[in-house]
Amino acid sequence: MLLSRRVSELKASSTVAVMNRAKDLARQGVDVLSFAAGEPDFDTPERIKRAAIDALLAGQTKYMPTLGDPDTRAAIADKATRENHIPGVTPEHVGVSSGGKHALYVIYQCLFDVARPGEPQAEMVLQTPSWVSYAPLAELAGAKVVEVPTTAASSFKMSPEQLKAAISPRTRVVMLNSPSNPCGTMYSEPELRALGGVIAEAARTTAPDITVVSDEIYEKIVYGGVPHFSIGSMPEIAERVITVNGLSKAYAMTGWRVGYTITSGAAGLKFMKAMGTLQGQMTTNITSFVYPAIGIALRECASEVETMRRAFAGRAELIYSLVQKIPGLTAARPTGAFYLFPDVSAHFGRTGPDGRAIRSAQDFCESLLAVQRMACVPGEDFGGCGQNHIRLSFACSEGQIEQGMARLGEFVRALR
Ligand code: PMP
Ligand code: GLU
């Protein structure tokens, strides 16, 4: 069978690969400690489950409107207005997708073209390290990714000057993700306002077709004293901002596959019509009896979210303090999401207890899994300086964090 080049050349998701590998080992009875999955260990709050069960039993089992039923879209529009202060959002400005990942796929397909011969390629500005799926999905849609490298010294944040230098007349998208996967850091409101100022200026001058795609899926998981800020709330660029979010992380609903997109104003309506057309050809709607659960989550589950947020805050402090004691590992203090992203490159050139030469983060993770049965994601596929880092997801118990960091310390001390 001849496979398409488009898919044959597509890079597989390394986060999904390591997560599945760790889950497979656990199923086989291997005592593996997984720090791989970007997935809360909590169960979905009871009342969210109840809403879906009730809808299922009441017979909400038929096709539904593609972008969501009116009540669900109203609940999301209300949340965007109330919590995120995004102006000009009506129910018609929002759409529901099968996870944030599907939303991003559809957004990129709506914004990028595959360049025709002689045509310049549309560009997406992407700071690195960044989540493994942004670049492959944007490239699949025809974009050329323009990387803006960041480092731990700046808490993995780009400066307005860096952003300005990366924007060209071909820029269609500036991709933002705060709090960040994999870095665990986030932008403050003044920092985002400064980036927004650069975008507003570029829209008036060099880059008339510039759009911001702001992935805010970790907005509720913040604990570093920096409040979350939505760049779509800036009136001067609101119509150019597409905000992506979902229920996976804040409500412990990874398996439900619920993501949503928020837009604003006349441009937002135009965009949402395109999104509806594409999703109407792809998925029709998400699982119909899940729709009522979305409204319940957004309207009624603040206390459950707060309980989980506090747990993540405690875990962040714990893992950060334990990793600091491990020789040669350095990490930025996490302020949001549930990832620690330590630099392990001080150990490159050494040999693992299993005899493996540690030349990269990938080697480090392979040897760690073989010797200590501890799974984490090597940083290479996050881009930029990610190649010197490993990602530790601390969406797991404090007991597991203590045990895991003891294993990691033992592993590092046994390197030769
Ligand atoms: N964005 C980021 C930054 C993520 O870490 C994830 C995690 N999978 C997603 C989007 C997509 O999540 P989901 O498809 O489960 O909504
Ligand atoms: N986003 C999570 C992660 O980064 C889940 C896997 C994925 O979708 O990439 O681990």
Short mmCIF file of C-alpha atoms and ligand atoms in Angstrom, two decimals:
data_model
loop_
_atom_site.label_atom_id
_atom_site.label_comp_id
_atom_site.label_asym_id
_atom_site.label_seq_id
_atom_site.Cartn_x
_atom_site.Cartn_y
_atom_site.Cartn_z
CA MET A 1 0.00 0.00 0.00
CA LEU A 2 1.33 3.43 -0.91
CA LEU A 3 1.00 5.90 1.94
CA SER A 4 0.77 9.64 1.45
CA ARG A 5 3.97 11.64 1.82
CA ARG A 6 2.02 14.00 4.04
CA VAL A 7 1.55 11.32 6.68
CA SER A 8 4.65 9.21 6.02
CA GLU A 9 6.77 12.26 6.77
CA LEU A 10 4.73 13.31 9.81
CA LYS A 11 6.64 13.10 13.08
CA ALA A 12 4.84 10.92 15.64
CA SER A 13 3.99 12.57 18.98
CA SER A 14 6.76 11.70 21.42
CA THR A 15 4.63 12.65 24.44
CA VAL A 16 1.92 10.22 23.35
CA ALA A 17 4.55 7.55 22.52
CA VAL A 18 6.29 7.69 25.92
CA MET A 19 2.95 7.89 27.75
CA ASN A 20 1.65 4.79 25.94
CA ARG A 21 4.90 2.93 26.51
CA ALA A 22 4.73 3.63 30.27
CA LYS A 23 1.06 2.57 30.40
CA ASP A 24 1.92 -0.67 28.51
CA LEU A 25 4.72 -1.51 30.96
CA ALA A 26 2.40 -0.87 33.92
CA ARG A 27 -0.24 -3.17 32.32
CA GLN A 28 2.42 -5.89 32.03
CA GLY A 29 2.98 -5.60 35.78
CA VAL A 30 6.31 -3.73 35.56
CA ASP A 31 6.80 -1.44 38.57
CA VAL A 32 7.24 1.62 36.35
CA LEU A 33 6.97 5.12 37.78
CA SER A 34 5.57 7.33 35.06
CA PHE A 35 6.35 11.01 34.90
CA ALA A 36 5.49 10.95 31.21
CA ALA A 37 1.81 11.67 30.76
CA GLY A 38 0.51 15.22 30.68
CA GLU A 39 -2.58 13.88 32.35
CA PRO A 40 -3.98 14.61 35.84
CA ASP A 41 -4.16 11.54 38.09
CA PHE A 42 -7.48 12.79 39.54
CA ASP A 43 -10.80 11.35 38.46
CA THR A 44 -13.32 13.58 36.65
CA PRO A 45 -15.54 15.37 39.22
CA GLU A 46 -18.70 13.41 39.97
CA ARG A 47 -21.22 16.02 38.85
CA ILE A 48 -19.61 16.28 35.42
CA LYS A 49 -19.92 12.51 35.01
CA ARG A 50 -23.52 12.67 36.23
CA ALA A 51 -24.44 15.26 33.57
CA ALA A 52 -23.17 12.96 30.79
CA ILE A 53 -24.83 9.88 32.29
CA ASP A 54 -28.15 11.69 32.64
CA ALA A 55 -27.97 12.95 29.05
CA LEU A 56 -27.11 9.45 27.82
CA LEU A 57 -29.99 7.85 29.73
CA ALA A 58 -32.34 10.60 28.53
CA GLY A 59 -31.54 9.60 24.96
CA GLN A 60 -29.19 12.39 23.87
CA THR A 61 -27.58 9.96 21.48
CA LYS A 62 -28.20 11.52 18.07
CA TYR A 63 -26.22 13.85 15.84
CA MET A 64 -25.99 17.35 17.26
CA PRO A 65 -24.92 20.78 15.90
CA THR A 66 -21.30 20.63 14.70
CA LEU A 67 -19.85 23.44 16.81
CA GLY A 68 -21.97 22.64 19.88
CA ASP A 69 -25.56 23.07 20.98
CA PRO A 70 -26.67 26.62 21.85
CA ASP A 71 -26.53 26.08 25.63
CA THR A 72 -22.96 24.75 25.55
CA ARG A 73 -21.77 27.51 23.26
CA ALA A 74 -23.45 30.06 25.55
CA ALA A 75 -21.70 28.56 28.60
CA ILE A 76 -18.31 28.89 26.87
CA ALA A 77 -19.03 32.44 25.60
CA ASP A 78 -20.08 33.44 29.11
CA LYS A 79 -16.88 31.95 30.59
CA ALA A 80 -14.74 33.74 27.99
CA THR A 81 -16.41 37.06 28.82
CA ARG A 82 -16.51 36.67 32.60
CA GLU A 83 -13.17 34.97 33.31
CA ASN A 84 -10.98 35.84 30.35
CA HIS A 85 -12.41 39.32 29.66
CA ILE A 86 -12.36 38.71 25.92
CA PRO A 87 -14.58 41.35 24.28
CA GLY A 88 -17.18 40.66 21.61
CA VAL A 89 -17.77 36.96 22.28
CA THR A 90 -21.27 35.60 21.57
CA PRO A 91 -22.21 31.90 21.43
CA GLU A 92 -21.59 32.07 17.65
CA HIS A 93 -17.95 33.00 18.33
CA VAL A 94 -17.18 29.68 20.03
CA GLY A 95 -16.87 26.13 18.78
CA VAL A 96 -16.36 22.75 20.40
CA SER A 97 -13.88 20.20 19.06
CA SER A 98 -12.71 16.68 19.97
CA GLY A 99 -9.97 17.93 22.28
CA GLY A 100 -7.69 20.93 22.15
CA LYS A 101 -5.45 18.98 19.79
CA HIS A 102 -8.24 18.58 17.23
CA ALA A 103 -9.11 22.28 17.67
CA LEU A 104 -5.50 23.19 16.83
CA TYR A 105 -5.48 20.91 13.77
CA VAL A 106 -8.66 22.58 12.48
CA ILE A 107 -7.42 26.10 13.29
CA TYR A 108 -4.18 25.57 11.36
CA GLN A 109 -6.08 24.07 8.42
CA CYS A 110 -8.31 27.16 8.41
CA LEU A 111 -5.40 29.64 8.57
CA PHE A 112 -2.61 28.17 6.42
CA ASP A 113 -2.41 27.21 2.77
CA VAL A 114 0.06 24.90 1.12
CA ALA A 115 2.01 27.40 -1.01
CA ARG A 116 1.50 27.14 -4.77
CA PRO A 117 4.64 27.27 -6.96
CA GLY A 118 6.10 30.78 -6.79
CA GLU A 119 4.00 31.72 -3.78
CA PRO A 120 5.71 32.53 -0.45
CA GLN A 121 5.11 30.02 2.32
CA ALA A 122 2.94 31.22 5.21
CA GLU A 123 4.85 31.38 8.49
CA MET A 124 4.09 30.52 12.09
CA VAL A 125 6.21 32.10 14.81
CA LEU A 126 6.76 29.54 17.55
CA GLN A 127 8.92 29.94 20.61
CA THR A 128 10.87 26.87 21.62
CA PRO A 129 10.91 24.68 23.62
CA SER A 130 7.21 24.17 22.94
CA TRP A 131 4.67 21.35 22.99
CA VAL A 132 5.52 18.64 20.45
CA SER A 133 2.34 18.94 18.36
CA TYR A 134 2.36 22.60 17.32
CA ALA A 135 5.06 22.44 14.65
CA PRO A 136 4.01 19.14 13.00
CA LEU A 137 0.33 20.15 12.81
CA ALA A 138 1.14 23.61 11.43
CA GLU A 139 3.56 22.14 8.88
CA LEU A 140 0.93 19.62 7.84
CA ALA A 141 -1.33 22.57 7.01
CA GLY A 142 1.43 24.15 4.87
CA ALA A 143 3.15 26.50 7.32
CA LYS A 144 6.83 27.17 7.68
CA VAL A 145 7.71 27.33 11.38
CA VAL A 146 9.92 30.24 12.45
CA GLU A 147 11.45 29.31 15.79
CA VAL A 148 12.20 31.81 18.54
CA PRO A 149 14.63 30.11 20.91
CA THR A 150 14.23 30.74 24.63
CA THR A 151 16.26 29.57 27.62
CA ALA A 152 15.83 28.77 31.30
CA ALA A 153 17.54 32.08 32.14
CA SER A 154 14.45 33.95 30.86
CA SER A 155 12.07 31.30 32.27
CA PHE A 156 11.59 30.18 28.65
CA LYS A 157 9.86 33.40 27.61
CA MET A 158 10.50 35.40 24.45
CA SER A 159 11.06 39.12 24.63
CA PRO A 160 9.07 41.66 22.57
CA GLU A 161 12.29 42.31 20.62
CA GLN A 162 12.66 38.63 19.76
CA LEU A 163 9.03 38.47 18.63
CA LYS A 164 9.40 41.59 16.51
CA ALA A 165 12.48 40.18 14.80
CA ALA A 166 10.68 36.92 13.97
CA ILE A 167 7.65 38.56 12.32
CA SER A 168 7.72 39.02 8.54
CA PRO A 169 5.15 39.98 5.88
CA ARG A 170 4.47 36.22 5.58
CA THR A 171 3.55 35.74 9.25
CA ARG A 172 0.05 34.35 9.59
CA VAL A 173 0.22 32.98 13.12
CA VAL A 174 2.05 33.73 16.34
CA MET A 175 1.60 30.66 18.52
CA LEU A 176 1.45 31.27 22.28
CA ASN A 177 1.09 28.78 25.14
CA SER A 178 0.97 30.12 28.67
CA PRO A 179 1.28 28.36 31.08
CA SER A 180 3.71 26.34 29.01
CA ASN A 181 4.00 22.66 28.25
CA PRO A 182 6.83 21.55 28.62
CA CYS A 183 8.50 24.46 30.48
CA GLY A 184 6.05 24.89 33.39
CA THR A 185 6.50 28.66 33.26
CA MET A 186 4.11 31.42 32.24
CA TYR A 187 3.91 34.99 31.01
CA SER A 188 2.70 37.79 33.29
CA GLU A 189 0.04 40.24 32.14
CA PRO A 190 2.58 43.03 31.40
CA GLU A 191 4.72 40.60 29.39
CA LEU A 192 1.75 39.48 27.31
CA ARG A 193 0.61 43.08 26.84
CA ALA A 194 4.07 43.91 25.50
CA LEU A 195 3.88 40.99 23.03
CA GLY A 196 0.35 42.12 22.11
CA GLY A 197 1.72 45.60 21.41
CA VAL A 198 4.25 44.13 18.98
CA ILE A 199 1.47 42.19 17.24
CA ALA A 200 -0.79 45.27 16.97
CA GLU A 201 2.10 47.25 15.47
CA ALA A 202 2.98 44.46 13.03
CA ALA A 203 -0.67 44.20 11.94
CA ARG A 204 -0.60 47.93 11.04
CA THR A 205 2.72 47.72 9.22
CA THR A 206 4.60 44.60 8.14
CA ALA A 207 2.20 41.71 8.72
CA PRO A 208 -1.41 42.58 7.87
CA ASP A 209 -2.54 38.95 8.05
CA ILE A 210 -1.11 38.21 11.48
CA THR A 211 -3.24 36.14 13.90
CA VAL A 212 -2.47 34.95 17.42
CA VAL A 213 -3.34 31.41 18.42
CA SER A 214 -3.26 31.33 22.22
CA ASP A 215 -3.35 27.87 23.79
CA GLU A 216 -4.58 28.43 27.35
CA ILE A 217 -5.37 24.84 28.28
CA TYR A 218 -3.40 25.15 31.54
CA GLU A 219 -4.97 28.48 32.59
CA LYS A 220 -6.46 27.04 35.79
CA ILE A 221 -3.28 25.28 36.92
CA VAL A 222 -1.30 28.27 38.18
CA TYR A 223 0.43 28.61 41.53
CA GLY A 224 3.45 30.85 41.18
CA GLY A 225 1.73 34.10 42.13
CA VAL A 226 1.37 35.12 38.46
CA PRO A 227 -2.32 35.34 37.52
CA HIS A 228 -3.29 33.92 34.14
CA PHE A 229 -3.94 36.57 31.49
CA SER A 230 -5.70 36.08 28.14
CA ILE A 231 -4.08 38.06 25.34
CA GLY A 232 -7.46 37.98 23.55
CA SER A 233 -8.72 40.46 26.14
CA MET A 234 -6.63 43.25 24.56
CA PRO A 235 -9.21 45.23 22.56
CA GLU A 236 -6.70 46.38 19.94
CA ILE A 237 -5.98 42.81 18.83
CA ALA A 238 -9.02 40.86 20.15
CA GLU A 239 -10.35 40.11 16.65
CA ARG A 240 -6.98 38.69 15.68
CA VAL A 241 -6.77 36.29 18.61
CA ILE A 242 -8.02 32.72 18.52
CA THR A 243 -8.04 31.25 22.03
CA VAL A 244 -7.83 27.48 22.43
CA ASN A 245 -8.83 25.72 25.61
CA GLY A 246 -10.36 22.46 26.76
CA LEU A 247 -11.51 20.41 29.71
CA SER A 248 -8.69 17.81 29.71
CA LYS A 249 -6.36 19.37 32.25
CA ALA A 250 -8.40 21.63 34.58
CA TYR A 251 -11.25 19.13 35.02
CA ALA A 252 -9.25 15.88 34.75
CA MET A 253 -11.09 14.90 31.56
CA THR A 254 -8.32 13.81 29.18
CA GLY A 255 -10.24 10.80 27.90
CA TRP A 256 -13.44 12.72 27.21
CA ARG A 257 -11.88 14.63 24.32
CA VAL A 258 -13.36 18.11 24.77
CA GLY A 259 -11.63 21.19 23.43
CA TYR A 260 -13.02 24.57 22.49
CA THR A 261 -12.10 27.68 20.56
CA ILE A 262 -13.01 31.28 21.32
CA THR A 263 -12.95 34.13 18.80
CA SER A 264 -14.14 37.73 18.81
CA GLY A 265 -15.89 40.27 16.59
CA ALA A 266 -16.56 40.13 12.85
CA ALA A 267 -13.28 38.34 12.06
CA GLY A 268 -14.12 35.75 14.70
CA LEU A 269 -17.50 35.01 13.11
CA LYS A 270 -15.85 34.57 9.72
CA PHE A 271 -13.30 32.22 11.24
CA MET A 272 -15.89 30.20 13.14
CA LYS A 273 -17.91 29.67 9.95
CA ALA A 274 -14.79 28.16 8.35
CA MET A 275 -14.17 26.00 11.40
CA GLY A 276 -17.76 24.73 11.24
CA THR A 277 -17.39 23.88 7.56
CA LEU A 278 -14.22 21.85 8.14
CA GLN A 279 -15.48 20.09 11.27
CA GLY A 280 -18.79 19.40 9.50
CA GLN A 281 -16.77 17.39 6.98
CA MET A 282 -14.58 15.75 9.65
CA THR A 283 -16.37 14.94 12.89
CA THR A 284 -19.94 16.34 12.55
CA ASN A 285 -20.08 16.86 16.33
CA ILE A 286 -18.33 15.61 19.46
CA THR A 287 -20.03 12.77 21.39
CA SER A 288 -23.51 14.22 21.84
CA PHE A 289 -24.15 13.26 25.48
CA VAL A 290 -20.88 14.98 26.49
CA TYR A 291 -22.22 18.45 25.61
CA PRO A 292 -24.24 18.95 28.86
CA ALA A 293 -21.16 18.00 30.91
CA ILE A 294 -19.28 20.98 29.45
CA GLY A 295 -21.76 23.51 30.84
CA ILE A 296 -21.68 21.82 34.25
CA ALA A 297 -17.87 21.87 34.33
CA LEU A 298 -17.60 25.53 33.36
CA ARG A 299 -20.47 26.79 35.51
CA GLU A 300 -20.40 24.62 38.62
CA CYS A 301 -17.03 23.02 39.29
CA ALA A 302 -14.83 25.86 40.52
CA SER A 303 -14.32 24.24 43.93
CA GLU A 304 -13.16 20.91 42.45
CA VAL A 305 -10.77 22.80 40.15
CA GLU A 306 -9.40 24.71 43.14
CA THR A 307 -8.79 21.48 45.09
CA MET A 308 -6.78 20.08 42.17
CA ARG A 309 -4.92 23.37 41.69
CA ARG A 310 -3.78 23.31 45.31
CA ALA A 311 -2.58 19.75 44.96
CA PHE A 312 -0.55 20.72 41.86
CA ALA A 313 0.89 23.69 43.76
CA GLY A 314 2.13 21.40 46.55
CA ARG A 315 3.54 18.90 44.08
CA ALA A 316 5.32 21.66 42.15
CA GLU A 317 7.11 22.82 45.28
CA LEU A 318 8.00 19.25 46.26
CA ILE A 319 9.42 18.13 42.93
CA TYR A 320 11.31 21.40 42.43
CA SER A 321 12.98 21.14 45.85
CA LEU A 322 13.87 17.45 45.34
CA VAL A 323 15.31 17.93 41.85
CA GLN A 324 17.50 20.79 43.06
CA LYS A 325 19.27 18.31 45.34
CA ILE A 326 20.20 16.00 42.45
CA PRO A 327 23.77 16.67 41.24
CA GLY A 328 24.02 18.36 37.86
CA LEU A 329 20.28 18.98 37.32
CA THR A 330 19.02 22.57 37.04
CA ALA A 331 15.43 23.67 36.47
CA ALA A 332 13.36 26.84 36.26
CA ARG A 333 10.86 27.08 39.14
CA PRO A 334 7.46 25.96 37.81
CA THR A 335 4.66 28.54 38.06
CA GLY A 336 1.96 26.90 35.94
CA ALA A 337 0.87 23.62 34.27
CA PHE A 338 2.32 20.45 35.84
CA TYR A 339 5.74 20.07 34.31
CA LEU A 340 9.29 20.45 35.53
CA PHE A 341 11.83 20.75 32.73
CA PRO A 342 15.31 20.15 34.16
CA ASP A 343 18.50 20.52 32.15
CA VAL A 344 20.40 17.22 32.34
CA SER A 345 23.14 18.06 29.85
CA ALA A 346 25.79 18.19 32.60
CA HIS A 347 25.67 14.38 32.41
CA PHE A 348 26.08 14.06 28.64
CA GLY A 349 29.32 12.17 27.86
CA ARG A 350 28.90 9.81 30.81
CA THR A 351 27.76 6.18 30.81
CA GLY A 352 24.56 4.77 32.34
CA PRO A 353 24.59 1.84 34.81
CA ASP A 354 23.24 -0.28 31.93
CA GLY A 355 26.33 0.54 29.84
CA ARG A 356 24.50 3.01 27.56
CA ALA A 357 26.48 6.05 26.48
CA ILE A 358 24.50 9.15 27.54
CA ARG A 359 24.92 11.54 24.64
CA SER A 360 21.44 13.06 24.61
CA ALA A 361 18.24 13.54 26.60
CA GLN A 362 16.85 10.55 24.69
CA ASP A 363 19.76 8.35 25.90
CA PHE A 364 19.29 9.69 29.43
CA CYS A 365 15.58 8.77 29.42
CA GLU A 366 16.17 5.32 27.84
CA SER A 367 18.81 4.45 30.42
CA LEU A 368 16.67 5.82 33.28
CA LEU A 369 13.75 3.64 32.14
CA ALA A 370 15.94 0.55 31.78
CA VAL A 371 17.76 0.96 35.09
CA GLN A 372 15.23 2.62 37.39
CA ARG A 373 11.94 1.86 35.61
CA MET A 374 11.13 5.54 35.55
CA ALA A 375 9.53 7.09 32.45
CA CYS A 376 9.83 10.72 31.38
CA VAL A 377 9.83 12.53 28.05
CA PRO A 378 13.18 13.48 26.49
CA GLY A 379 13.29 17.12 25.44
CA GLU A 380 14.48 16.81 21.83
CA ASP A 381 11.05 17.05 20.18
CA PHE A 382 10.13 20.21 22.08
CA GLY A 383 12.72 22.04 19.97
CA GLY A 384 15.40 24.62 20.78
CA CYS A 385 17.33 24.00 23.99
CA GLY A 386 14.85 21.22 24.80
CA GLN A 387 17.49 18.77 23.63
CA ASN A 388 19.34 19.39 26.90
CA HIS A 389 16.26 18.77 29.05
CA ILE A 390 13.89 16.07 30.22
CA ARG A 391 10.22 16.69 31.00
CA LEU A 392 8.86 15.44 34.32
CA SER A 393 5.07 15.58 34.56
CA PHE A 394 4.10 15.87 38.20
CA ALA A 395 0.44 15.06 37.68
CA CYS A 396 0.92 12.22 40.15
CA SER A 397 0.89 11.71 43.94
CA GLU A 398 3.45 13.24 46.32
CA GLY A 399 4.43 9.68 47.26
CA GLN A 400 5.26 8.91 43.64
CA ILE A 401 7.18 12.18 43.33
CA GLU A 402 9.31 11.29 46.39
CA GLN A 403 9.94 7.76 45.15
CA GLY A 404 10.65 8.92 41.59
CA MET A 405 13.09 11.65 42.56
CA ALA A 406 14.89 9.14 44.81
CA ARG A 407 15.23 6.84 41.77
CA LEU A 408 16.39 9.75 39.59
CA GLY A 409 18.98 10.75 42.21
CA GLU A 410 20.23 7.18 42.49
CA PHE A 411 20.45 6.94 38.68
CA VAL A 412 22.46 10.16 38.38
CA ARG A 413 24.83 9.11 41.18
CA ALA A 414 25.46 5.80 39.40
CA LEU A 415 26.49 7.47 36.11
CA ARG A 416 30.15 6.89 35.27
N1 PMP B 1 -2.15 22.03 24.33
C1 PMP B 1 -1.23 21.66 25.22
C2 PMP B 1 -0.17 22.63 25.58
C3 PMP B 1 -1.23 20.39 25.79
O1 PMP B 1 -0.30 20.04 26.68
C4 PMP B 1 -2.24 19.49 25.41
C5 PMP B 1 -2.19 18.13 26.05
N2 PMP B 1 -2.54 17.10 25.33
C6 PMP B 1 -3.19 19.93 24.48
C7 PMP B 1 -3.12 21.19 23.96
C8 PMP B 1 -4.31 19.09 23.98
O2 PMP B 1 -5.06 18.48 24.93
P1 PMP B 1 -6.44 17.79 24.59
O3 PMP B 1 -6.39 17.37 23.17
O4 PMP B 1 -6.54 16.66 25.52
O5 PMP B 1 -7.49 18.83 24.82
N1 GLU B 2 -0.46 16.96 26.23
C1 GLU B 2 -0.07 15.82 27.01
C2 GLU B 2 1.43 15.76 27.05
O1 GLU B 2 2.09 16.65 26.57
C3 GLU B 2 -0.71 14.53 26.54
C4 GLU B 2 -0.09 13.93 25.33
C5 GLU B 2 -0.23 14.83 24.15
O2 GLU B 2 -1.35 15.06 23.71
O3 GLU B 2 0.82 15.33 23.74
O4 GLU B 2 1.94 14.84 27.60
#
